[in-house]
XYZ file of C-alpha atoms in Angstrom:
65
model
C 92.526 85.098 78.410
C 93.896 82.522 80.849
C 97.178 84.169 81.675
C 98.236 81.626 84.316
C 98.071 78.626 81.974
C 99.550 80.549 79.072
C 102.564 81.710 81.172
C 102.937 78.320 82.722
C 103.107 76.757 79.270
C 105.710 79.289 78.058
C 107.931 79.141 81.151
C 110.935 78.495 81.122
C 111.420 78.010 77.373
C 110.024 81.369 76.153
C 109.497 83.255 79.431
C 112.082 83.833 82.174
C 111.526 84.695 85.887
C 111.605 88.454 85.126
C 108.860 88.142 82.543
C 106.701 86.117 84.891
C 107.340 88.697 87.592
C 106.241 91.439 85.230
C 102.932 89.580 84.832
C 102.487 89.850 88.643
C 103.190 93.589 88.482
C 100.597 93.929 85.705
C 98.148 91.891 87.816
C 97.817 89.135 85.200
C 98.756 86.478 87.795
C 99.179 86.506 91.573
C 102.390 86.078 93.614
C 101.157 82.634 94.599
C 100.767 81.712 90.934
C 104.280 83.112 90.267
C 105.593 80.633 92.886
C 103.616 77.780 91.353
C 105.064 78.547 87.896
C 108.682 79.247 88.800
C 109.125 77.516 92.150
C 110.468 80.812 93.517
C 108.949 83.192 96.027
C 107.973 86.473 94.326
C 109.871 89.419 95.719
C 112.576 87.341 97.485
C 115.963 89.007 97.795
C 117.623 86.890 95.143
C 114.609 86.945 92.814
C 115.154 88.561 89.421
C 111.494 89.459 89.301
C 111.962 92.079 91.931
C 112.244 95.419 90.173
C 115.676 96.998 90.430
C 115.763 100.346 92.200
C 115.959 103.284 89.889
C 118.982 105.565 90.445
C 118.377 109.242 90.090
C 120.845 110.995 87.909
C 121.642 114.601 88.074
C 122.034 116.437 84.843
C 125.050 118.708 84.654
C 124.350 122.357 85.031
C 124.485 124.261 81.772
C 127.884 125.930 81.115
C 128.086 129.655 81.472
C 129.332 131.609 78.499
């Protein structure tokens, strides 16, 4: 499958920057191809394709009876 041309055809009507960025993460397209499709630099500070950091959540300790 030609991922680059498929994504290029679908962006921006059916795909957004995040979805195109996911294709970079999954190694379907390169970061350079991301820039060619969106006009944005992959991984830039204001880029929605950059994965958001996961916050660790602590589970409350079980209540003692």
